[in-house]
Structure formats: structure tokens, C-alpha cells
């Protein structure tokens, strides 16, 4: 019986891709029961990302995707929003962009946490990781 070798990929979508916040793709492989990351790749557009996933250079692949289908549990609880996914997302979808930004800004306010939070903006695509 032959074994198929798969590339393992992990994908992080933090927002709509851009130069400032690219979609990040981790490409690796399985060895001795461990996942080893070979490299990180950044994509500034969905088309570039889709082209990469369709690229035969990856061969057969299995992936895990971190998509923005949820919200931080603490945010939802602290605002008293519905605790189950569909009602919560419907509530969220009913907010304007300005309301969403205001809610997130207030939630992330350092004074709320009683300390300052070290938040640094991303500086570009991630550097490659050596296995």
C-alpha cells in the first residue's frame, strides 16, 4: 500500500489582506509525529493567496484555517451580546463600521485592563522560519 505525502498548511486571516496585514500561510510537513514549519509566506491579495493554494508546487495538502468567523469570548461576554454563534454574528452584522470600531477601541483601552498593552503594528510579511 502506498502512502501519500501531504504538505501541511496553516492559514491566518486577520482581516482583508493588504501590504500592512497579509494573509499568512505556514507551510510544513509531518515528521516523526511532529509538524515542522518549513516557511511562512505572506499574501497581500486574495488572488495571490488563491493562486498559491492552487500551485502544484505544494502538491497534495491538508490545511487548517484561522478565519475571522468569531469574536473574542471575553468581548462578547463583557458586552452582553448573545453567547451562541449565529445570534451573536447577526447582532454584530447589524452594527455600523463606526459602532464596531468604537466597541473594539473601548474593549482594547489600556485603562480597562489596569495596565498598558504593548501593541506594535506589523512591519510587513513574516520572515521565513527555518526548520
mmCIF file of N, CA and C in Angstrom, residues 3-122:
data_model
loop_
_atom_site.group_PDB
_atom_site.id
_atom_site.type_symbol
_atom_site.label_atom_id
_atom_site.label_comp_id
_atom_site.label_asym_id
_atom_site.label_seq_id
_atom_site.Cartn_x
_atom_site.Cartn_y
_atom_site.Cartn_z
ATOM 1 N N UNK A 3 1.798 5.260 0.466
ATOM 2 C CA UNK A 3 1.406 6.375 1.327
ATOM 3 C C UNK A 3 1.500 7.665 0.533
ATOM 4 N N UNK A 4 0.512 8.517 0.709
ATOM 5 C CA UNK A 4 0.517 9.817 0.061
ATOM 6 C C UNK A 4 1.196 10.798 1.009
ATOM 7 N N UNK A 5 2.097 11.608 0.482
ATOM 8 C CA UNK A 5 2.774 12.624 1.276
ATOM 9 C C UNK A 5 2.056 13.959 1.061
ATOM 10 N N UNK A 6 1.657 14.569 2.153
ATOM 11 C CA UNK A 6 0.928 15.829 2.085
ATOM 12 C C UNK A 6 1.769 16.970 2.638
ATOM 13 N N UNK A 7 1.650 18.125 2.010
ATOM 14 C CA UNK A 7 2.146 19.348 2.641
ATOM 15 C C UNK A 7 1.103 19.723 3.682
ATOM 16 N N UNK A 8 1.553 20.214 4.808
ATOM 17 C CA UNK A 8 0.643 20.696 5.841
ATOM 18 C C UNK A 8 0.690 22.209 5.814
ATOM 19 N N UNK A 9 -0.479 22.837 5.749
ATOM 20 C CA UNK A 9 -0.509 24.292 5.726
ATOM 21 C C UNK A 9 -1.420 24.801 6.831
ATOM 22 N N UNK A 10 -1.074 25.943 7.337
ATOM 23 C CA UNK A 10 -1.910 26.655 8.288
ATOM 24 C C UNK A 10 -2.068 28.066 7.759
ATOM 25 N N UNK A 11 -3.259 28.605 7.850
ATOM 26 C CA UNK A 11 -3.517 29.904 7.261
ATOM 27 C C UNK A 11 -4.202 30.813 8.269
ATOM 28 N N UNK A 12 -3.687 32.038 8.410
ATOM 29 C CA UNK A 12 -4.242 33.013 9.344
ATOM 30 C C UNK A 12 -4.805 34.201 8.588
ATOM 31 N N UNK A 13 -6.104 34.384 8.701
ATOM 32 C CA UNK A 13 -6.788 35.554 8.157
ATOM 33 C C UNK A 13 -7.103 36.463 9.326
ATOM 34 N N UNK A 14 -6.416 37.589 9.425
ATOM 35 C CA UNK A 14 -6.746 38.541 10.474
ATOM 36 C C UNK A 14 -7.740 39.574 9.977
ATOM 37 N N UNK A 15 -7.735 39.839 8.706
ATOM 38 C CA UNK A 15 -8.633 40.825 8.103
ATOM 39 C C UNK A 15 -8.485 40.705 6.595
ATOM 40 N N UNK A 16 -9.099 41.632 5.870
ATOM 41 C CA UNK A 16 -8.894 41.648 4.425
ATOM 42 C C UNK A 16 -7.401 41.836 4.168
ATOM 43 N N UNK A 17 -6.806 41.044 3.292
ATOM 44 C CA UNK A 17 -5.367 41.138 3.096
ATOM 45 C C UNK A 17 -4.934 42.471 2.505
ATOM 46 N N UNK A 18 -3.737 42.906 2.910
ATOM 47 C CA UNK A 18 -3.137 44.139 2.406
ATOM 48 C C UNK A 18 -1.641 44.040 2.645
ATOM 49 N N UNK A 19 -0.907 45.045 2.207
ATOM 50 C CA UNK A 19 0.533 45.071 2.464
ATOM 51 C C UNK A 19 0.791 45.108 3.975
ATOM 52 N N UNK A 20 -0.042 45.849 4.705
ATOM 53 C CA UNK A 20 0.128 46.002 6.146
ATOM 54 C C UNK A 20 -0.254 44.735 6.919
ATOM 55 N N UNK A 21 -1.280 44.008 6.428
ATOM 56 C CA UNK A 21 -1.761 42.813 7.116
ATOM 57 C C UNK A 21 -1.994 41.687 6.113
ATOM 58 N N UNK A 22 -0.920 41.058 5.663
ATOM 59 C CA UNK A 22 -1.091 40.000 4.663
ATOM 60 C C UNK A 22 -1.749 38.756 5.262
ATOM 61 N N UNK A 23 -2.351 37.947 4.403
ATOM 62 C CA UNK A 23 -2.770 36.612 4.800
ATOM 63 C C UNK A 23 -1.473 35.833 4.989
ATOM 64 N N UNK A 24 -1.354 35.115 6.089
ATOM 65 C CA UNK A 24 -0.122 34.376 6.370
ATOM 66 C C UNK A 24 -0.377 32.883 6.198
ATOM 67 N N UNK A 25 0.499 32.254 5.446
ATOM 68 C CA UNK A 25 0.418 30.829 5.187
ATOM 69 C C UNK A 25 1.677 30.166 5.741
ATOM 70 N N UNK A 26 1.497 29.225 6.663
ATOM 71 C CA UNK A 26 2.615 28.424 7.173
ATOM 72 C C UNK A 26 2.613 27.112 6.397
ATOM 73 N N UNK A 27 3.746 26.769 5.826
ATOM 74 C CA UNK A 27 3.871 25.539 5.041
ATOM 75 C C UNK A 27 4.851 24.634 5.766
ATOM 76 N N UNK A 28 4.442 23.399 5.986
ATOM 77 C CA UNK A 28 5.313 22.475 6.707
ATOM 78 C C UNK A 28 5.066 21.043 6.303
ATOM 79 N N UNK A 29 5.565 20.169 7.139
ATOM 80 C CA UNK A 29 5.414 18.739 6.874
ATOM 81 C C UNK A 29 5.394 17.984 8.197
ATOM 82 N N UNK A 30 4.984 16.730 8.131
ATOM 83 C CA UNK A 30 4.932 15.865 9.299
ATOM 84 C C UNK A 30 6.164 14.979 9.308
ATOM 85 N N UNK A 31 6.846 14.939 10.457
ATOM 86 C CA UNK A 31 7.997 14.056 10.597
ATOM 87 C C UNK A 31 8.013 13.500 12.013
ATOM 88 N N UNK A 32 8.021 12.202 12.096
ATOM 89 C CA UNK A 32 8.077 11.505 13.383
ATOM 90 C C UNK A 32 6.981 11.996 14.337
ATOM 91 N N UNK A 33 5.781 12.173 13.802
ATOM 92 C CA UNK A 33 4.652 12.569 14.627
ATOM 93 C C UNK A 33 4.613 14.031 15.021
ATOM 94 N N UNK A 34 5.487 14.852 14.434
ATOM 95 C CA UNK A 34 5.513 16.283 14.741
ATOM 96 C C UNK A 34 5.358 17.084 13.463
ATOM 97 N N UNK A 35 4.694 18.235 13.579
ATOM 98 C CA UNK A 35 4.570 19.138 12.443
ATOM 99 C C UNK A 35 5.752 20.105 12.481
ATOM 100 N N UNK A 36 6.496 20.170 11.403
ATOM 101 C CA UNK A 36 7.628 21.075 11.286
ATOM 102 C C UNK A 36 7.290 22.147 10.257
ATOM 103 N N UNK A 37 7.439 23.397 10.636
ATOM 104 C CA UNK A 37 7.165 24.506 9.727
ATOM 105 C C UNK A 37 8.408 24.755 8.886
ATOM 106 N N UNK A 38 8.235 24.709 7.576
ATOM 107 C CA UNK A 38 9.342 24.949 6.649
ATOM 108 C C UNK A 38 9.500 26.436 6.339
ATOM 109 N N UNK A 39 8.349 27.136 6.226
ATOM 110 C CA UNK A 39 8.414 28.549 5.871
ATOM 111 C C UNK A 39 7.067 29.215 6.129
ATOM 112 N N UNK A 40 7.107 30.531 6.236
ATOM 113 C CA UNK A 40 5.908 31.360 6.308
ATOM 114 C C UNK A 40 5.867 32.206 5.047
ATOM 115 N N UNK A 41 4.682 32.334 4.470
ATOM 116 C CA UNK A 41 4.509 33.131 3.266
ATOM 117 C C UNK A 41 3.397 34.142 3.511
ATOM 118 N N UNK A 42 3.561 35.363 3.024
ATOM 119 C CA UNK A 42 2.550 36.402 3.176
ATOM 120 C C UNK A 42 1.954 36.772 1.827
ATOM 121 N N UNK A 43 0.639 37.040 1.809
ATOM 122 C CA UNK A 43 -0.063 37.380 0.577
ATOM 123 C C UNK A 43 -0.894 38.629 0.785
ATOM 124 N N UNK A 44 -0.658 39.628 -0.069
ATOM 125 C CA UNK A 44 -1.331 40.927 0.062
ATOM 126 C C UNK A 44 -2.702 40.963 -0.597
ATOM 127 N N UNK A 45 -3.015 39.945 -1.418
ATOM 128 C CA UNK A 45 -4.325 39.892 -2.077
ATOM 129 C C UNK A 45 -4.871 38.475 -1.990
ATOM 130 N N UNK A 46 -6.198 38.362 -2.045
ATOM 131 C CA UNK A 46 -6.822 37.038 -2.046
ATOM 132 C C UNK A 46 -6.487 36.280 -3.321
ATOM 133 N N UNK A 47 -6.351 36.992 -4.445
ATOM 134 C CA UNK A 47 -5.993 36.323 -5.694
ATOM 135 C C UNK A 47 -4.616 35.672 -5.595
ATOM 136 N N UNK A 48 -3.643 36.386 -5.020
ATOM 137 C CA UNK A 48 -2.300 35.823 -4.868
ATOM 138 C C UNK A 48 -2.327 34.603 -3.957
ATOM 139 N N UNK A 49 -3.106 34.689 -2.874
ATOM 140 C CA UNK A 49 -3.241 33.573 -1.944
ATOM 141 C C UNK A 49 -3.887 32.364 -2.638
ATOM 142 N N UNK A 50 -4.974 32.607 -3.375
ATOM 143 C CA UNK A 50 -5.667 31.520 -4.071
ATOM 144 C C UNK A 50 -4.759 30.878 -5.117
ATOM 145 N N UNK A 51 -3.977 31.695 -5.834
ATOM 146 C CA UNK A 51 -3.037 31.153 -6.816
ATOM 147 C C UNK A 51 -2.027 30.235 -6.140
ATOM 148 N N UNK A 52 -1.574 30.622 -4.948
ATOM 149 C CA UNK A 52 -0.581 29.813 -4.235
ATOM 150 C C UNK A 52 -1.181 28.475 -3.808
ATOM 151 N N UNK A 53 -2.430 28.499 -3.331
ATOM 152 C CA UNK A 53 -3.059 27.248 -2.920
ATOM 153 C C UNK A 53 -3.292 26.323 -4.105
ATOM 154 N N UNK A 54 -3.508 26.891 -5.285
ATOM 155 C CA UNK A 54 -3.729 26.089 -6.491
ATOM 156 C C UNK A 54 -2.414 25.632 -7.118
ATOM 157 N N UNK A 55 -1.283 26.207 -6.680
ATOM 158 C CA UNK A 55 0.039 25.907 -7.229
ATOM 159 C C UNK A 55 0.406 24.448 -6.965
ATOM 160 N N UNK A 56 0.782 23.735 -8.010
ATOM 161 C CA UNK A 56 1.170 22.341 -7.849
ATOM 162 C C UNK A 56 2.459 22.165 -7.053
ATOM 163 N N UNK A 57 3.189 23.258 -6.811
ATOM 164 C CA UNK A 57 4.404 23.170 -6.004
ATOM 165 C C UNK A 57 4.129 22.717 -4.585
ATOM 166 N N UNK A 58 2.907 22.925 -4.102
ATOM 167 C CA UNK A 58 2.536 22.427 -2.771
ATOM 168 C C UNK A 58 2.209 20.945 -2.803
ATOM 169 N N UNK A 59 1.876 20.442 -3.994
ATOM 170 C CA UNK A 59 1.430 19.059 -4.091
ATOM 171 C C UNK A 59 0.101 18.900 -3.366
ATOM 172 N N UNK A 60 -0.171 17.682 -2.914
ATOM 173 C CA UNK A 60 -1.379 17.452 -2.123
ATOM 174 C C UNK A 60 -1.166 18.105 -0.761
ATOM 175 N N UNK A 61 -2.198 18.777 -0.243
ATOM 176 C CA UNK A 61 -2.035 19.438 1.042
ATOM 177 C C UNK A 61 -3.272 19.279 1.909
ATOM 178 N N UNK A 62 -3.039 19.377 3.197
ATOM 179 C CA UNK A 62 -4.092 19.381 4.205
ATOM 180 C C UNK A 62 -3.883 20.655 4.990
ATOM 181 N N UNK A 63 -4.968 21.403 5.253
ATOM 182 C CA UNK A 63 -4.782 22.692 5.902
ATOM 183 C C UNK A 63 -5.718 22.954 7.053
ATOM 184 N N UNK A 64 -5.276 23.869 7.880
ATOM 185 C CA UNK A 64 -6.081 24.421 8.959
ATOM 186 C C UNK A 64 -6.163 25.922 8.737
ATOM 187 N N UNK A 65 -7.336 26.492 8.914
ATOM 188 C CA UNK A 65 -7.548 27.891 8.593
ATOM 189 C C UNK A 65 -8.122 28.640 9.784
ATOM 190 N N UNK A 66 -7.468 29.737 10.146
ATOM 191 C CA UNK A 66 -7.950 30.618 11.200
ATOM 192 C C UNK A 66 -8.685 31.757 10.516
ATOM 193 N N UNK A 67 -9.985 31.592 10.373
ATOM 194 C CA UNK A 67 -10.801 32.582 9.689
ATOM 195 C C UNK A 67 -11.530 33.444 10.715
ATOM 196 N N UNK A 68 -11.820 34.672 10.366
ATOM 197 C CA UNK A 68 -12.490 35.557 11.327
ATOM 198 C C UNK A 68 -13.988 35.276 11.424
ATOM 199 N N UNK A 69 -14.328 34.061 11.844
ATOM 200 C CA UNK A 69 -15.733 33.699 11.979
ATOM 201 C C UNK A 69 -16.226 33.879 13.410
ATOM 202 N N UNK A 70 -15.409 34.392 14.271
ATOM 203 C CA UNK A 70 -15.808 34.548 15.653
ATOM 204 C C UNK A 70 -15.263 35.827 16.245
ATOM 205 N N UNK A 71 -15.586 36.042 17.484
ATOM 206 C CA UNK A 71 -15.147 37.220 18.226
ATOM 207 C C UNK A 71 -14.568 36.742 19.546
ATOM 208 N N UNK A 72 -13.712 37.540 20.172
ATOM 209 C CA UNK A 72 -13.171 37.123 21.472
ATOM 210 C C UNK A 72 -14.304 36.877 22.472
ATOM 211 N N UNK A 73 -14.260 35.738 23.132
ATOM 212 C CA UNK A 73 -15.298 35.356 24.095
ATOM 213 C C UNK A 73 -15.481 36.421 25.164
ATOM 214 N N UNK A 74 -14.361 36.983 25.656
ATOM 215 C CA UNK A 74 -14.456 38.000 26.696
ATOM 216 C C UNK A 74 -15.156 39.257 26.197
ATOM 217 N N UNK A 75 -14.916 39.632 24.943
ATOM 218 C CA UNK A 75 -15.597 40.784 24.356
ATOM 219 C C UNK A 75 -17.106 40.549 24.340
ATOM 220 N N UNK A 76 -17.516 39.401 23.828
ATOM 221 C CA UNK A 76 -18.940 39.065 23.721
ATOM 222 C C UNK A 76 -19.589 39.062 25.102
ATOM 223 N N UNK A 77 -18.922 38.432 26.070
ATOM 224 C CA UNK A 77 -19.482 38.350 27.426
ATOM 225 C C UNK A 77 -19.568 39.726 28.079
ATOM 226 N N UNK A 78 -18.504 40.523 27.926
ATOM 227 C CA UNK A 78 -18.492 41.824 28.599
ATOM 228 C C UNK A 78 -19.522 42.790 28.019
ATOM 229 N N UNK A 79 -19.901 42.598 26.754
ATOM 230 C CA UNK A 79 -20.890 43.466 26.128
ATOM 231 C C UNK A 79 -22.318 42.944 26.281
ATOM 232 N N UNK A 80 -22.437 41.724 26.808
ATOM 233 C CA UNK A 80 -23.761 41.148 26.975
ATOM 234 C C UNK A 80 -24.399 40.723 25.666
ATOM 235 N N UNK A 81 -23.575 40.476 24.644
ATOM 236 C CA UNK A 81 -24.093 40.032 23.355
ATOM 237 C C UNK A 81 -24.502 38.563 23.461
ATOM 238 N N UNK A 82 -25.287 38.058 22.503
ATOM 239 C CA UNK A 82 -25.668 36.641 22.536
ATOM 240 C C UNK A 82 -24.423 35.747 22.577
ATOM 241 N N UNK A 83 -24.491 34.677 23.346
ATOM 242 C CA UNK A 83 -23.328 33.813 23.553
ATOM 243 C C UNK A 83 -23.208 32.708 22.513
ATOM 244 N N UNK A 84 -24.229 32.503 21.693
ATOM 245 C CA UNK A 84 -24.127 31.484 20.654
ATOM 246 C C UNK A 84 -23.807 32.160 19.323
ATOM 247 N N UNK A 85 -23.129 31.412 18.442
ATOM 248 C CA UNK A 85 -22.517 31.987 17.258
ATOM 249 C C UNK A 85 -23.494 32.733 16.351
ATOM 250 N N UNK A 86 -24.547 32.080 15.876
ATOM 251 C CA UNK A 86 -25.414 32.708 14.882
ATOM 252 C C UNK A 86 -26.090 33.980 15.411
ATOM 253 N N UNK A 87 -26.721 33.955 16.600
ATOM 254 C CA UNK A 87 -27.303 35.204 17.099
ATOM 255 C C UNK A 87 -26.252 36.295 17.321
ATOM 256 N N UNK A 88 -25.065 35.906 17.772
ATOM 257 C CA UNK A 88 -24.000 36.888 18.003
ATOM 258 C C UNK A 88 -23.558 37.526 16.686
ATOM 259 N N UNK A 89 -23.347 36.714 15.657
ATOM 260 C CA UNK A 89 -22.902 37.234 14.365
ATOM 261 C C UNK A 89 -23.994 38.089 13.736
ATOM 262 N N UNK A 90 -25.237 37.714 13.915
ATOM 263 C CA UNK A 90 -26.333 38.548 13.392
ATOM 264 C C UNK A 90 -26.346 39.904 14.091
ATOM 265 N N UNK A 91 -26.137 39.899 15.409
ATOM 266 C CA UNK A 91 -26.069 41.161 16.148
ATOM 267 C C UNK A 91 -24.898 42.004 15.633
ATOM 268 N N UNK A 92 -23.749 41.373 15.522
ATOM 269 C CA UNK A 92 -22.539 42.049 15.056
ATOM 270 C C UNK A 92 -22.744 42.635 13.658
ATOM 271 N N UNK A 93 -23.360 41.855 12.761
ATOM 272 C CA UNK A 93 -23.581 42.303 11.381
ATOM 273 C C UNK A 93 -24.526 43.503 11.321
ATOM 274 N N UNK A 94 -25.341 43.694 12.352
ATOM 275 C CA UNK A 94 -26.258 44.823 12.386
ATOM 276 C C UNK A 94 -25.627 46.123 12.839
ATOM 277 N N UNK A 95 -24.378 46.074 13.270
ATOM 278 C CA UNK A 95 -23.677 47.279 13.719
ATOM 279 C C UNK A 95 -23.017 47.979 12.541
ATOM 280 N N UNK A 96 -22.902 49.293 12.642
ATOM 281 C CA UNK A 96 -22.173 50.041 11.618
ATOM 282 C C UNK A 96 -20.675 49.876 11.855
ATOM 283 N N UNK A 97 -19.887 50.200 10.850
ATOM 284 C CA UNK A 97 -18.426 50.141 10.997
ATOM 285 C C UNK A 97 -17.969 51.045 12.135
ATOM 286 N N UNK A 98 -18.565 52.221 12.249
ATOM 287 C CA UNK A 98 -18.199 53.164 13.318
ATOM 288 C C UNK A 98 -18.519 52.568 14.694
ATOM 289 N N UNK A 99 -19.653 51.900 14.812
ATOM 290 C CA UNK A 99 -20.005 51.272 16.090
ATOM 291 C C UNK A 99 -19.024 50.152 16.434
ATOM 292 N N UNK A 100 -18.677 49.354 15.461
ATOM 293 C CA UNK A 100 -17.737 48.251 15.690
ATOM 294 C C UNK A 100 -16.388 48.803 16.142
ATOM 295 N N UNK A 101 -15.888 49.819 15.451
ATOM 296 C CA UNK A 101 -14.602 50.408 15.833
ATOM 297 C C UNK A 101 -14.645 50.974 17.243
ATOM 298 N N UNK A 102 -15.745 51.631 17.595
ATOM 299 C CA UNK A 102 -15.867 52.207 18.934
ATOM 300 C C UNK A 102 -15.894 51.113 20.000
ATOM 301 N N UNK A 103 -16.628 50.044 19.743
ATOM 302 C CA UNK A 103 -16.703 48.929 20.695
ATOM 303 C C UNK A 103 -15.327 48.297 20.877
ATOM 304 N N UNK A 104 -14.630 48.030 19.773
ATOM 305 C CA UNK A 104 -13.312 47.406 19.873
ATOM 306 C C UNK A 104 -12.305 48.341 20.529
ATOM 307 N N UNK A 105 -12.355 49.621 20.219
ATOM 308 C CA UNK A 105 -11.431 50.582 20.841
ATOM 309 C C UNK A 105 -11.641 50.619 22.347
ATOM 310 N N UNK A 106 -12.905 50.651 22.776
ATOM 311 C CA UNK A 106 -13.186 50.673 24.214
ATOM 312 C C UNK A 106 -12.738 49.373 24.876
ATOM 313 N N UNK A 107 -12.949 48.252 24.198
ATOM 314 C CA UNK A 107 -12.552 46.958 24.755
ATOM 315 C C UNK A 107 -11.034 46.853 24.897
ATOM 316 N N UNK A 108 -10.312 47.430 23.960
ATOM 317 C CA UNK A 108 -8.846 47.350 23.967
ATOM 318 C C UNK A 108 -8.185 48.479 24.742
ATOM 319 N N UNK A 109 -8.959 49.392 25.280
ATOM 320 C CA UNK A 109 -8.416 50.534 26.023
ATOM 321 C C UNK A 109 -7.551 50.043 27.176
ATOM 322 N N UNK A 110 -6.272 50.462 27.227
ATOM 323 C CA UNK A 110 -5.371 50.003 28.294
ATOM 324 C C UNK A 110 -5.911 50.266 29.695
ATOM 325 N N UNK A 111 -6.618 51.377 29.906
ATOM 326 C CA UNK A 111 -7.134 51.691 31.240
ATOM 327 C C UNK A 111 -8.122 50.620 31.702
ATOM 328 N N UNK A 112 -8.818 50.008 30.748
ATOM 329 C CA UNK A 112 -9.775 48.953 31.088
ATOM 330 C C UNK A 112 -9.070 47.777 31.755
ATOM 331 N N UNK A 113 -7.846 47.542 31.368
ATOM 332 C CA UNK A 113 -7.089 46.403 31.872
ATOM 333 C C UNK A 113 -6.220 46.774 33.074
ATOM 334 N N UNK A 114 -6.149 48.066 33.392
ATOM 335 C CA UNK A 114 -5.337 48.491 34.524
ATOM 336 C C UNK A 114 -3.846 48.482 34.243
ATOM 337 N N UNK A 115 -3.479 48.437 32.980
ATOM 338 C CA UNK A 115 -2.063 48.443 32.591
ATOM 339 C C UNK A 115 -1.975 48.836 31.126
ATOM 340 N N UNK A 116 -0.788 49.168 30.696
ATOM 341 C CA UNK A 116 -0.620 49.482 29.276
ATOM 342 C C UNK A 116 -0.365 48.183 28.523
ATOM 343 N N UNK A 117 -0.824 48.135 27.305
ATOM 344 C CA UNK A 117 -0.641 46.961 26.475
ATOM 345 C C UNK A 117 0.390 47.256 25.395
ATOM 346 N N UNK A 118 1.430 46.446 25.286
ATOM 347 C CA UNK A 118 2.426 46.682 24.237
ATOM 348 C C UNK A 118 1.926 46.163 22.900
ATOM 349 N N UNK A 119 1.384 47.040 22.095
ATOM 350 C CA UNK A 119 0.869 46.646 20.791
ATOM 351 C C UNK A 119 1.708 47.332 19.725
ATOM 352 N N UNK A 120 2.352 46.537 18.897
ATOM 353 C CA UNK A 120 3.173 47.089 17.817
ATOM 354 C C UNK A 120 2.537 46.708 16.492
ATOM 355 N N UNK A 121 2.435 47.647 15.556
ATOM 356 C CA UNK A 121 1.856 47.307 14.258
ATOM 357 C C UNK A 121 2.778 46.382 13.481
ATOM 358 N N UNK A 122 2.223 45.508 12.636
ATOM 359 C CA UNK A 122 3.064 44.650 11.823
ATOM 360 C C UNK A 122 3.919 45.500 10.880
#
